[in-house]
mmCIF file of C-alpha atoms in Angstrom:
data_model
loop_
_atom_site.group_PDB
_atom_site.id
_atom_site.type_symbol
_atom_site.label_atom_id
_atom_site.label_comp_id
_atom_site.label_asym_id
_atom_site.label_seq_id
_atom_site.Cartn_x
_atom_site.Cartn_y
_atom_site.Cartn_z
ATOM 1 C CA UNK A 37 22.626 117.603 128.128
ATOM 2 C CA UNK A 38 19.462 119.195 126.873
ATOM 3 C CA UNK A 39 21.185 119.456 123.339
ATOM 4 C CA UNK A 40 20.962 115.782 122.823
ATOM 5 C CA UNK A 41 17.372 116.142 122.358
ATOM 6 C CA UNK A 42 17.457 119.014 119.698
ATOM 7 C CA UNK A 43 16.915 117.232 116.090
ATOM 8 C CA UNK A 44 19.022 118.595 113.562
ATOM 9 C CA UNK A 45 16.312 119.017 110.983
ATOM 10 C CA UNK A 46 12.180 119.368 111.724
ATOM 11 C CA UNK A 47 9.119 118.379 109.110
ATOM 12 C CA UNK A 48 5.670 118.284 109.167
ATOM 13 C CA UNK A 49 5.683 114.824 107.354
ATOM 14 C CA UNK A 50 8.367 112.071 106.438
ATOM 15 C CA UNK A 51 6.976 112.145 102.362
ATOM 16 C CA UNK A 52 8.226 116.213 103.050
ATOM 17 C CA UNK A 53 11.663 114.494 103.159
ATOM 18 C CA UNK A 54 13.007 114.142 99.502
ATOM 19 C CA UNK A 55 15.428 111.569 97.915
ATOM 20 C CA UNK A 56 17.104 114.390 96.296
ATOM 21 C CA UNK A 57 17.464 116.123 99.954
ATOM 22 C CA UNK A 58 19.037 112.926 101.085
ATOM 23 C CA UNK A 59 21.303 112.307 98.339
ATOM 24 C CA UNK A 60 22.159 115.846 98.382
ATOM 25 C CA UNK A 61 23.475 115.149 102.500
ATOM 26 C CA UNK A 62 25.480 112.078 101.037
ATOM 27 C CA UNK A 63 22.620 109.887 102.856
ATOM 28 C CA UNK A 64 23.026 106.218 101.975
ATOM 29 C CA UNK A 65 20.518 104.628 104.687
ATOM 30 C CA UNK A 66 17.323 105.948 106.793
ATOM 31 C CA UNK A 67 16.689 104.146 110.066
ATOM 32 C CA UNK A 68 12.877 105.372 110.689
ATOM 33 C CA UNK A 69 11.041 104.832 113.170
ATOM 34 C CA UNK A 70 7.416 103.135 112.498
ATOM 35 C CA UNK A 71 4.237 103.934 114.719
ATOM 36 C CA UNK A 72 3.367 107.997 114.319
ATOM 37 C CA UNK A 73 5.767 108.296 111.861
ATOM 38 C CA UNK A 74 5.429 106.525 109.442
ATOM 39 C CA UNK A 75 1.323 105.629 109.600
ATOM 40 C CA UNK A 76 -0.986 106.158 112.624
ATOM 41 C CA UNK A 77 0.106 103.783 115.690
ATOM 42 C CA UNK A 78 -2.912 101.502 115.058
ATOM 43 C CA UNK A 79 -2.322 101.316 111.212
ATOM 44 C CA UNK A 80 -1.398 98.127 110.360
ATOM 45 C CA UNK A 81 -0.415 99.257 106.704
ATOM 46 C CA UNK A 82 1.566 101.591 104.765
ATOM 47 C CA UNK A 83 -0.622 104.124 102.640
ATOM 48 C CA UNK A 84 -0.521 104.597 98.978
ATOM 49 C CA UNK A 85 1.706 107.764 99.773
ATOM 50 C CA UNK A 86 4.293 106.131 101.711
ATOM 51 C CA UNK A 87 4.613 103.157 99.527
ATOM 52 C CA UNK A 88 5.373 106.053 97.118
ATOM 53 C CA UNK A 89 7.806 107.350 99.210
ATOM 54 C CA UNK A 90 9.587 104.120 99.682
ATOM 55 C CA UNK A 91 9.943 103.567 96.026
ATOM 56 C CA UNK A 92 11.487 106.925 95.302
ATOM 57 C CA UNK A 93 13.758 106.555 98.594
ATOM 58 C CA UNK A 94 14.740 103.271 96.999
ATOM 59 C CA UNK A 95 15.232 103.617 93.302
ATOM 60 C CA UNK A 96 17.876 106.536 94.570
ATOM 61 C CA UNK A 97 19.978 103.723 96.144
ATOM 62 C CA UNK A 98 19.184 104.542 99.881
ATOM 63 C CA UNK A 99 18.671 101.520 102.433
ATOM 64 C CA UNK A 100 15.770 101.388 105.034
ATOM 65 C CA UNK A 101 15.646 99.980 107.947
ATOM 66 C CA UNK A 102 12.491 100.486 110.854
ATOM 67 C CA UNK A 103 13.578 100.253 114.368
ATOM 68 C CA UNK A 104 10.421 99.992 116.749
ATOM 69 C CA UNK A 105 10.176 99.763 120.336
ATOM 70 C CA UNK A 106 6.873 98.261 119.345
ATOM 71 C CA UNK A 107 6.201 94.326 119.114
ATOM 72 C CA UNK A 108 7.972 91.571 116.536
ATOM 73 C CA UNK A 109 3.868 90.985 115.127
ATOM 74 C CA UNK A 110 3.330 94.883 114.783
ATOM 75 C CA UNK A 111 6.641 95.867 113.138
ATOM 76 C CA UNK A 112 6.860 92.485 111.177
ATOM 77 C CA UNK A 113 3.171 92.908 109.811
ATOM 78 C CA UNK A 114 4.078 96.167 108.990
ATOM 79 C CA UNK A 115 7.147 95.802 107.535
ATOM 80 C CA UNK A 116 7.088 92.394 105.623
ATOM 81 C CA UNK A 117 4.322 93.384 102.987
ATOM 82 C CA UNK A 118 6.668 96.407 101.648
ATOM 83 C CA UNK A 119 10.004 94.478 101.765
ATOM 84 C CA UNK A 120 11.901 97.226 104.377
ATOM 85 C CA UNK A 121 14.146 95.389 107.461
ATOM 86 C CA UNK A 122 13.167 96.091 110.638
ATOM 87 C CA UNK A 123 14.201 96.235 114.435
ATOM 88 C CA UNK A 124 11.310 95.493 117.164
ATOM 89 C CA UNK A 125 11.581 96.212 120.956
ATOM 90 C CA UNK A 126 14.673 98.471 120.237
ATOM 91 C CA UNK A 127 14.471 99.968 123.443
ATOM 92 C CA UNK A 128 15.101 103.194 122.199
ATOM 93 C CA UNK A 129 17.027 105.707 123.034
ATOM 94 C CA UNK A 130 19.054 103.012 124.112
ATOM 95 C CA UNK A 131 21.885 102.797 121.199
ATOM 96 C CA UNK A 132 22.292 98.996 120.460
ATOM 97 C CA UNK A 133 19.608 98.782 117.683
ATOM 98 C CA UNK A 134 20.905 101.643 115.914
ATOM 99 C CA UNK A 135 24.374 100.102 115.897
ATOM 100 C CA UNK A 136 22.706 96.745 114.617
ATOM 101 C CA UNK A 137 20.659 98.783 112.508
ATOM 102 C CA UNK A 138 24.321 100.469 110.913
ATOM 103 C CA UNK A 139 26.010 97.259 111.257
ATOM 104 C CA UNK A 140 22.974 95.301 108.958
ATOM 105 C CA UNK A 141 23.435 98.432 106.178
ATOM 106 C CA UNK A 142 26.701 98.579 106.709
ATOM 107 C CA UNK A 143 26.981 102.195 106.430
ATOM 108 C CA UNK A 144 29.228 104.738 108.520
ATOM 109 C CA UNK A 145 27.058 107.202 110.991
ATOM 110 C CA UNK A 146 27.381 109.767 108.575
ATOM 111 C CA UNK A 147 25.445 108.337 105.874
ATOM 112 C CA UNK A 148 22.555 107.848 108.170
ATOM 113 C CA UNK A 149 19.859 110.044 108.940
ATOM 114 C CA UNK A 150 17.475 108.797 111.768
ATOM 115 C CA UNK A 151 14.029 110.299 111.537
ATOM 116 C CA UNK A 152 11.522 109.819 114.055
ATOM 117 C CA UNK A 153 8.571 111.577 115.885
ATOM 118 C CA UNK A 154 9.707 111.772 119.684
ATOM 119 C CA UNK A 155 12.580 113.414 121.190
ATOM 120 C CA UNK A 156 13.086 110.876 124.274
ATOM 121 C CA UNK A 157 13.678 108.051 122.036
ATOM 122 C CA UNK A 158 14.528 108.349 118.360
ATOM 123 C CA UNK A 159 16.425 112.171 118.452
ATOM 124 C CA UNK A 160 18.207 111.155 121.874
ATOM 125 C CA UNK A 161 18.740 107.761 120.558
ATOM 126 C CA UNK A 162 20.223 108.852 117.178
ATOM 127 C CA UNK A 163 21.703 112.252 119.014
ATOM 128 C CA UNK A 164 23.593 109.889 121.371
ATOM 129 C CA UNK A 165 25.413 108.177 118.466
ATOM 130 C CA UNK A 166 26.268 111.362 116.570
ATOM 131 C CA UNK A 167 23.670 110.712 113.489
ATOM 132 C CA UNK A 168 21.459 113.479 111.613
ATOM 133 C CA UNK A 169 17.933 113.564 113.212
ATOM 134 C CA UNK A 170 14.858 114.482 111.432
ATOM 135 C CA UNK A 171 11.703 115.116 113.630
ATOM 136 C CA UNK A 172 8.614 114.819 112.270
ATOM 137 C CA UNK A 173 5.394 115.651 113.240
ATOM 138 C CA UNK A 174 3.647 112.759 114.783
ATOM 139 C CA UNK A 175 0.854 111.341 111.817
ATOM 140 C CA UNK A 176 -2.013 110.542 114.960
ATOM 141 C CA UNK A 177 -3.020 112.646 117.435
ATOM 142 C CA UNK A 178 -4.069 109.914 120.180
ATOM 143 C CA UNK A 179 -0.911 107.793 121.725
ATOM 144 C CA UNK A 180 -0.261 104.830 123.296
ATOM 145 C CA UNK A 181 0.186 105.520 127.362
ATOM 146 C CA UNK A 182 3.738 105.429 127.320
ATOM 147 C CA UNK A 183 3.794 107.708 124.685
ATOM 148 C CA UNK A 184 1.362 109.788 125.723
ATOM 149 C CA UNK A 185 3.579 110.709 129.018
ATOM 150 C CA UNK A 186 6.640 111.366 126.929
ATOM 151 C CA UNK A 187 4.652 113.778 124.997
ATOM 152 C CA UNK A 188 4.183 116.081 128.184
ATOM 153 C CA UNK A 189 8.084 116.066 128.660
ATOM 154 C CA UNK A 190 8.385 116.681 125.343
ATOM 155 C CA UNK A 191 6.336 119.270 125.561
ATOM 156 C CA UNK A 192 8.527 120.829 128.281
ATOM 157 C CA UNK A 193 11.988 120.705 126.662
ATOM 158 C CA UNK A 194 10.556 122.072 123.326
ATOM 159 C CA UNK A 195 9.415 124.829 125.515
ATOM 160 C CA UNK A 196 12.600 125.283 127.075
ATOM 161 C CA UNK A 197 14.490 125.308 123.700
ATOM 162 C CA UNK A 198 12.227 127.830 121.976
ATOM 163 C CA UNK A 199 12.698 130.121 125.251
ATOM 164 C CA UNK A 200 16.383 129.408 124.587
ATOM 165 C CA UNK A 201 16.385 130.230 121.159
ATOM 166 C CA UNK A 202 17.067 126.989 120.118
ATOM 167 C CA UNK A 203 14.509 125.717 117.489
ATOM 168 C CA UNK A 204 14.371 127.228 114.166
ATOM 169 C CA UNK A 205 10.982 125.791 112.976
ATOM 170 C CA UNK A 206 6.802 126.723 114.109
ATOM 171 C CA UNK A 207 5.113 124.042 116.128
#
C-alpha cells in the first residue's frame, strides 16, 4: 500500500525538470499541480522563470494541464493569464480529474507525467492510475491548514521509506 505514495522521480524545483528529459520519457502532456508547486500558495502569478518554463515545455509539443484542489477564482486567475487548462476542486488523490485531465489531452497514461509537491494527493493520485510522478520540493514553506497536517504524515511515510531503503534522493 505504502508504495503508492513513492514518486517515481524527486526534484528540488519543477524548472529542474527539462523538455528534453520529458521528450526523452516519450512525455506528451504534464498534469501539474498549482499552489507550492508551481508558485507560492498565495501567489497569484506565474514568475518570469516559470513563464520560461512553460514556453520551453510548449514549443517541444508537450500539453499542460493544472489540476487544483484549490478554488475555480484561484486556479482560473492563475491559469488564464498564461493560456494553460486547468482542473479546480479536483479532489485529489481521488482519480476522476486526472482521467478528465487525460481525456481533455487526449493522451494514453504513459505519455503523462504528473508532478506535484505532496504525496497524499498528487503521487497517490497519479500512483493510483499508473502515471510517472515527479515530486518536487514544495516552493513556500508556510501551508494552508489542510496542508499543513498532510505535511506531518508526509513526514512519517518519507521516514518510513528512507528506513526501508526506499528513496533514492536527500531531503
Amino acid at each position: 500500500m505504502l508504495k503508492h505514495f513513492l514518486p517515481d522521480q524527486h526534484v528540488q524545483n519543477i524548472v529542474d525538470i527539462t523538455p528534453e528529459m520529458l521528450v526523452e520519457r516519450g512525455v506528451k502532456g504534464i498534469i501539474t499541480d498549482l499552489d507550492n508547486t508551481l508558485v507560492e500558495w498565495d501567489r497569484p502569478e506565474a514568475t518570469p522563470e516559470l513563464i520560461e518554463w512553460f514556453t520551453s515545455i510548449k514549443e517541444k509539443g508537450i500539453l499542460i494541464t493544472i489540476v487544483s484542489n484549490n478554488t475555480q477564482h484561484r486556479v482560473k486567475s492563475f491559469s488564464d493569464p498564461v493560456g494553460i487548462p486547468f482542473i479546480y476542486s479536483a479532489r485529489k488523490p481521488m482519480t476522476k480529474a486526472f482521467k478528465r485531465a487525460l481525456k481533455d489531452m487526449k493522451l494514453k497514461n504513459e505519455q503523462v507525467v504528473v508532478i506535484g509537491d505532496q504525496l497524499l494527493t498528487d503521487v497517490l493520485g497519479g500512483n493510483r492510475l499508473g502515471l510517472h510522478t515527479i515530486l518536487v520540493v514544495p516552493v513556500a514553506s508556510s501551508d494552508g491548514f489542510w496542508t499543513r497536517f498532510n505535511r506531518k504524515i508526509e513526514r512519517i511515510i518519507l521516514s518510513w521509506m528512507k528506513r526501508k531503503g526506499m528513496l533514492h534522493w536527500e531531503e
